[in-house]
Each structure stands twice: as C-alpha cells, then as structure tokens.
Short mmCIF file of C-alpha atoms in Angstrom, two decimals:
data_model
loop_
_atom_site.label_atom_id
_atom_site.label_comp_id
_atom_site.label_asym_id
_atom_site.label_seq_id
_atom_site.Cartn_x
_atom_site.Cartn_y
_atom_site.Cartn_z
CA ASP S 1 6.29 -2.60 -1.63
CA ILE S 2 4.87 -0.35 0.24
CA GLN S 3 7.83 2.26 0.65
CA MET S 4 7.51 3.77 4.63
CA THR S 5 9.44 7.22 4.28
CA GLN S 6 10.38 8.27 7.68
CA ALA S 7 11.54 11.51 9.37
CA PRO S 8 13.36 13.27 10.60
CA SER S 9 15.90 10.68 9.93
CA SER S 10 17.61 11.80 12.85
CA LEU S 11 17.03 14.89 15.74
CA SER S 12 18.05 16.68 18.51
CA ALA S 13 15.97 17.19 21.66
CA SER S 14 15.95 17.46 25.55
CA VAL S 15 14.80 15.85 28.06
CA GLY S 16 10.61 17.38 28.47
CA ASP S 17 10.05 18.08 25.80
CA ARG S 18 8.23 16.57 23.36
CA VAL S 19 8.72 15.29 20.08
CA THR S 20 7.56 14.21 17.29
CA ILE S 21 8.08 11.90 13.93
CA THR S 22 6.85 11.44 10.64
CA CYS S 23 5.95 8.40 8.71
CA GLN S 24 4.26 8.59 5.54
CA ALA S 25 3.24 5.10 2.93
CA SER S 26 3.51 5.07 -0.40
CA GLN S 27 0.15 4.15 -0.76
CA ASP S 28 -2.92 3.37 1.77
CA ILE S 29 -2.28 1.22 4.18
CA THR S 30 -5.70 2.23 6.83
CA TYR S 31 -4.37 1.18 10.34
CA TYR S 32 -2.20 -0.63 9.65
CA LEU S 33 1.08 0.61 11.45
CA ASN S 34 3.14 -0.47 13.76
CA TRP S 35 5.73 2.00 15.88
CA TYR S 36 9.32 0.50 16.78
CA GLN S 37 11.95 1.53 19.77
CA GLN S 38 15.20 -0.03 19.43
CA LYS S 39 18.40 1.28 21.60
CA PRO S 40 22.13 0.61 20.28
CA GLY S 41 22.48 -3.69 20.79
CA LYS S 42 19.32 -4.58 21.63
CA ALA S 43 15.91 -6.35 20.77
CA PRO S 44 13.19 -3.63 19.04
CA LYS S 45 10.74 -3.04 21.33
CA LEU S 46 6.98 -2.66 20.17
CA LEU S 47 5.23 1.17 21.60
CA ILE S 48 2.59 1.43 19.09
CA TYR S 49 0.12 -0.80 16.80
CA ASP S 50 -3.09 -0.44 15.26
CA ALA S 51 -1.22 3.00 14.25
CA SER S 52 -3.22 4.16 18.10
CA LYS S 53 -2.76 1.69 20.30
CA LEU S 54 0.04 1.94 23.62
CA ALA S 55 0.91 -2.02 23.44
CA THR S 56 1.67 -3.83 27.21
CA GLU S 57 3.05 -1.45 29.02
CA VAL S 58 4.13 1.61 27.62
CA PRO S 59 3.72 4.77 29.08
CA SER S 60 1.30 6.83 28.15
CA ARG S 61 3.86 9.83 27.05
CA PHE S 62 4.25 7.71 24.49
CA SER S 63 1.21 7.94 21.45
CA GLY S 64 0.21 7.13 18.02
CA SER S 65 -2.17 8.66 15.00
CA GLY S 66 -2.35 8.89 11.64
CA SER S 67 -4.58 6.67 8.92
CA GLY S 68 -4.37 6.08 4.77
CA THR S 69 -0.86 7.79 4.49
CA ASP S 70 0.13 10.04 7.05
CA PHE S 71 1.10 8.79 10.33
CA SER S 72 2.63 10.18 13.06
CA PHE S 73 4.16 9.05 16.18
CA THR S 74 4.77 12.05 19.90
CA ILE S 75 6.44 11.20 22.77
CA SER S 76 4.61 14.51 24.87
CA SER S 77 7.84 15.07 27.25
CA LEU S 78 11.19 12.88 26.62
CA GLN S 79 13.21 11.03 28.68
CA PRO S 80 16.06 9.93 29.37
CA GLU S 81 15.08 6.36 28.91
CA ASP S 82 13.29 7.75 25.66
CA PHE S 83 16.94 7.84 23.84
CA ALA S 84 16.69 5.37 21.20
CA THR S 85 16.12 5.22 17.28
CA TYR S 86 12.63 4.74 16.15
CA TYR S 87 10.73 3.04 12.81
CA CYS S 88 7.25 2.93 11.82
CA GLN S 89 5.96 -0.43 10.58
CA GLN S 90 3.58 -1.71 8.07
CA TYR S 91 1.29 -4.82 7.40
CA ASP S 92 -0.86 -4.10 5.12
CA SER S 93 0.97 -6.08 2.47
CA PRO S 94 0.99 -9.29 4.93
CA ARG S 95 3.53 -10.47 2.30
CA ALA S 96 5.71 -7.93 2.44
CA LEU S 97 5.63 -6.21 5.30
CA THR S 98 8.56 -2.58 5.33
CA PHE S 99 9.39 -0.73 7.91
CA GLY S 100 11.06 3.28 7.36
CA GLY S 101 14.14 3.87 7.85
CA GLY S 102 14.20 4.92 11.35
CA THR S 103 14.98 8.00 13.66
CA LYS S 104 18.07 8.49 16.26
CA VAL S 105 16.42 10.60 18.95
CA ASP S 106 19.95 11.92 20.86
CA ILE S 107 20.14 14.04 23.78
CA LYS S 108 21.01 18.07 22.60
CA GLN B 1 6.75 -14.69 31.32
CA VAL B 2 7.26 -15.46 26.93
CA ARG B 3 11.44 -15.20 26.37
CA LEU B 4 12.72 -16.06 22.63
CA VAL B 5 16.12 -17.29 23.98
CA GLN B 6 17.84 -17.43 20.51
CA SER B 7 20.97 -19.39 19.72
CA GLY B 8 24.30 -17.73 19.53
CA SER B 9 26.57 -15.89 16.92
CA GLU B 10 27.99 -17.51 13.64
CA VAL B 11 30.26 -16.72 11.23
CA ARG B 12 31.16 -18.72 7.74
CA LYS B 13 32.01 -18.37 4.26
CA PRO B 14 29.87 -17.76 0.55
CA GLY B 15 27.58 -19.80 -0.53
CA ALA B 16 27.36 -21.92 3.10
CA SER B 17 23.85 -22.26 4.26
CA VAL B 18 23.69 -21.03 8.34
CA LYS B 19 20.90 -22.59 10.54
CA VAL B 20 19.55 -19.98 13.72
CA SER B 21 16.66 -21.64 15.99
CA CYS B 22 14.28 -19.70 18.46
CA LYS B 23 13.46 -21.27 21.67
CA THR B 24 9.96 -19.75 23.50
CA SER B 25 8.47 -20.07 26.09
CA GLY B 26 5.50 -18.01 28.46
CA TYR B 27 2.97 -18.70 25.98
CA ILE B 28 0.71 -21.27 23.71
CA PHE B 29 2.37 -21.51 20.23
CA GLY B 30 0.10 -22.33 18.52
CA ASP B 31 -1.84 -18.56 19.14
CA TYR B 32 1.22 -17.09 17.42
CA GLY B 33 2.97 -17.19 14.58
CA LEU B 34 6.96 -16.02 14.03
CA ALA B 35 9.04 -13.59 11.98
CA TRP B 36 12.37 -12.91 10.81
CA VAL B 37 13.76 -9.35 11.27
CA ARG B 38 17.05 -9.35 10.13
CA GLN B 39 19.25 -5.91 10.56
CA ALA B 40 23.12 -4.83 9.00
CA PRO B 41 25.20 -3.40 11.25
CA GLY B 42 24.72 0.02 11.23
CA GLN B 43 21.85 -0.57 9.18
CA GLY B 44 17.38 -0.65 9.25
CA LEU B 45 14.52 -3.38 10.18
CA GLN B 46 14.21 -5.65 7.19
CA TRP B 47 11.77 -8.29 7.40
CA MET B 48 11.67 -11.89 6.32
CA GLY B 49 9.43 -13.72 6.58
CA TRP B 50 6.68 -15.71 9.18
CA ILE B 51 5.68 -18.88 9.78
CA SER B 52 2.24 -20.09 11.76
CA GLY B 53 3.13 -21.64 15.13
CA TYR B 54 -0.13 -23.26 14.66
CA ASN B 55 0.01 -24.69 10.75
CA SER B 56 3.37 -24.10 10.27
CA ARG B 57 2.70 -22.70 7.45
CA THR B 58 4.39 -19.96 5.92
CA THR B 59 4.86 -16.25 3.96
CA TYR B 60 9.15 -14.81 2.64
CA ALA B 61 9.72 -11.93 2.13
CA GLN B 62 10.45 -12.23 -2.01
CA ASN B 63 13.95 -11.32 -1.44
CA PHE B 64 14.10 -14.35 0.03
CA GLN B 65 12.11 -16.36 -1.60
CA GLY B 66 13.71 -18.92 -2.72
CA ARG B 67 16.98 -19.08 -0.14
CA VAL B 68 15.41 -19.27 3.22
CA THR B 69 13.07 -22.26 5.05
CA MET B 70 11.51 -21.56 8.54
CA ASP B 71 10.17 -24.53 10.21
CA THR B 72 9.03 -24.76 13.72
CA ASP B 73 9.74 -28.27 16.24
CA THR B 74 6.29 -27.76 17.87
CA SER B 75 7.55 -29.93 20.65
CA THR B 76 10.55 -27.67 22.01
CA SER B 77 7.92 -24.70 20.80
CA THR B 78 11.57 -23.83 19.00
CA ALA B 79 11.44 -21.96 15.51
CA TYR B 80 14.00 -22.16 13.30
CA LEU B 81 15.52 -19.12 10.40
CA GLU B 82 18.01 -21.65 7.72
CA LEU B 83 19.53 -19.56 4.72
CA ARG B 84 21.50 -20.51 2.17
CA SER B 85 23.44 -19.38 -0.78
CA LEU B 86 25.13 -17.17 1.57
CA ARG B 87 26.51 -13.95 0.75
CA SER B 88 29.09 -10.84 2.60
CA ASP B 89 25.59 -8.64 2.14
CA ASP B 90 23.82 -11.14 4.49
CA THR B 91 26.00 -10.34 6.98
CA ALA B 92 23.98 -8.96 10.27
CA VAL B 93 21.58 -9.11 13.16
CA TYR B 94 18.73 -12.04 12.74
CA PHE B 95 15.95 -12.20 15.03
CA CYS B 96 12.60 -13.81 16.23
CA ALA B 97 9.82 -12.27 16.99
CA ARG B 98 6.64 -13.37 18.59
CA ALA B 99 3.57 -12.47 15.92
CA PHE B 100 0.47 -11.36 16.20
CA PRO B 101 -2.68 -11.96 15.21
CA ILE B 102 -2.18 -15.11 14.04
CA ALA B 103 -4.20 -14.62 10.91
CA THR B 104 -1.52 -11.71 9.33
CA ALA B 105 1.13 -11.89 11.47
CA GLY B 106 1.35 -7.95 11.22
CA SER B 107 2.78 -7.75 14.77
CA PHE B 108 5.57 -8.49 16.62
CA ASP B 109 5.38 -7.98 20.55
CA TYR B 110 7.96 -9.62 21.91
CA TRP B 111 11.76 -10.35 20.34
CA GLY B 112 15.12 -13.06 20.93
CA GLN B 113 18.47 -11.05 21.62
CA GLY B 114 19.23 -11.51 18.38
CA THR B 115 21.20 -13.41 16.08
CA LEU B 116 25.01 -12.29 14.27
CA VAL B 117 25.96 -14.48 11.48
CA THR B 118 29.09 -12.82 10.32
CA VAL B 119 30.03 -13.70 6.25
CA SER B 120 33.79 -13.46 5.42
CA SER B 121 36.20 -15.57 3.41
#
C-alpha cells in the first residue's frame, strides 16, 4: 500500500496565523490527493480534492498544492472554527486508498 | 439536500458479526459509489472499501478481504456493511461516505454521522 506521511502531527497556532501542513506519498500519486477536516465526534469533511480543487462551499482561505509525492495544505488566516484535525488521503491506488496520520491544529 | 443516515450503535462479542446500514437521500444513488471508513478510538481513518451504486460492484481493502461484505438495496437507496469474526480491535466508529467519481470512488464528499461498534466480551 502507498504510505502517506503527514507533518507535523500536531501544531499550535493563533487566530489569523498562516498554517501549512505537508503530506508525502511513498510513491508517485500524480494529483490523486484529498484533504479532510475532522472535528471531535464528527465525520470528516472534504475540503480539497484532486490536490488543489476547493470542494463545494469551502472557504477560499483553504488551499492545496503539489503533485507526484509532495503535497501541502494551507490555511491562509486561521479562524476559530478551523481548530480541528486534518487528514490527507490518496486515491492513486483505487484498491488501496490510504489516509495520512492526521495533523491536530489547536489553539496556542 | 444530500443526507446519509446510519443505524445506531452496536455491541457484539468477539467472533460475532455486525451489520451497519446507511440510508441515503437527496441524490441519484446510481450516480455515485458508497465507501466505508472506520476510526478506532483516538486513531486515524482507515478505508475499508466501496460499492458502486450503479452496479453493486465491490472493492474491498485487503485487510478486510474474507471478513467484510458490502451490499445495497437500490429500492431504498440504502447501503450495508457486514463485518464478521469480530475482534476487540474492530471496536471503532464506522462511517459511510458518498464516493466520486463513480469509476474510481476516490473522494468522499458527504458522510454519515458514524456508527459506534463495540466488540467486548
């Protein structure tokens, strides 16, 4: 299976900060990468698909970039409702989709 | 609006089976896949597989081959996940999620609320 390595595993930030999370694939996945947000006790929410496309009704402060093996996810100006855990997920291998380990973003 | 509503929490003993349902509404069932993803307490997300709403073709993660069955009832737009030979490490919240595009079902845009399955003797 393709391994997805997310970094950092956690970070502390303040409202208004720019936050960047990275995700590295163990092999080339072209642009087959998604980003999700999950809040405690809730289902994940799709934010970014195909590495850089904003999902429906997702605010423009969220963005994604990258291709091949290296990807990044950025929140341009952190808002109070953005404190959550974020996961990357690859779908290059359709019989073995895998998620990264997650990045917990909490309040500094 | 698109909705996925899952069945309630379940408790099972080791070795038993569990079947979780996911009733969908607000979209054409046959235009999307339906994936299942689980999350053990305090852990990350694990993809289990998916079923096509169009032709009921299934793809299972290798970790669950032989223990899992996914099926659908197109008359009610409902998907089902059955997991057999349960172990304590199957204790998790099980999510269904609408998957697109239909050919590869790699992205999940709407999710159910989750069903807690507890396996304990």
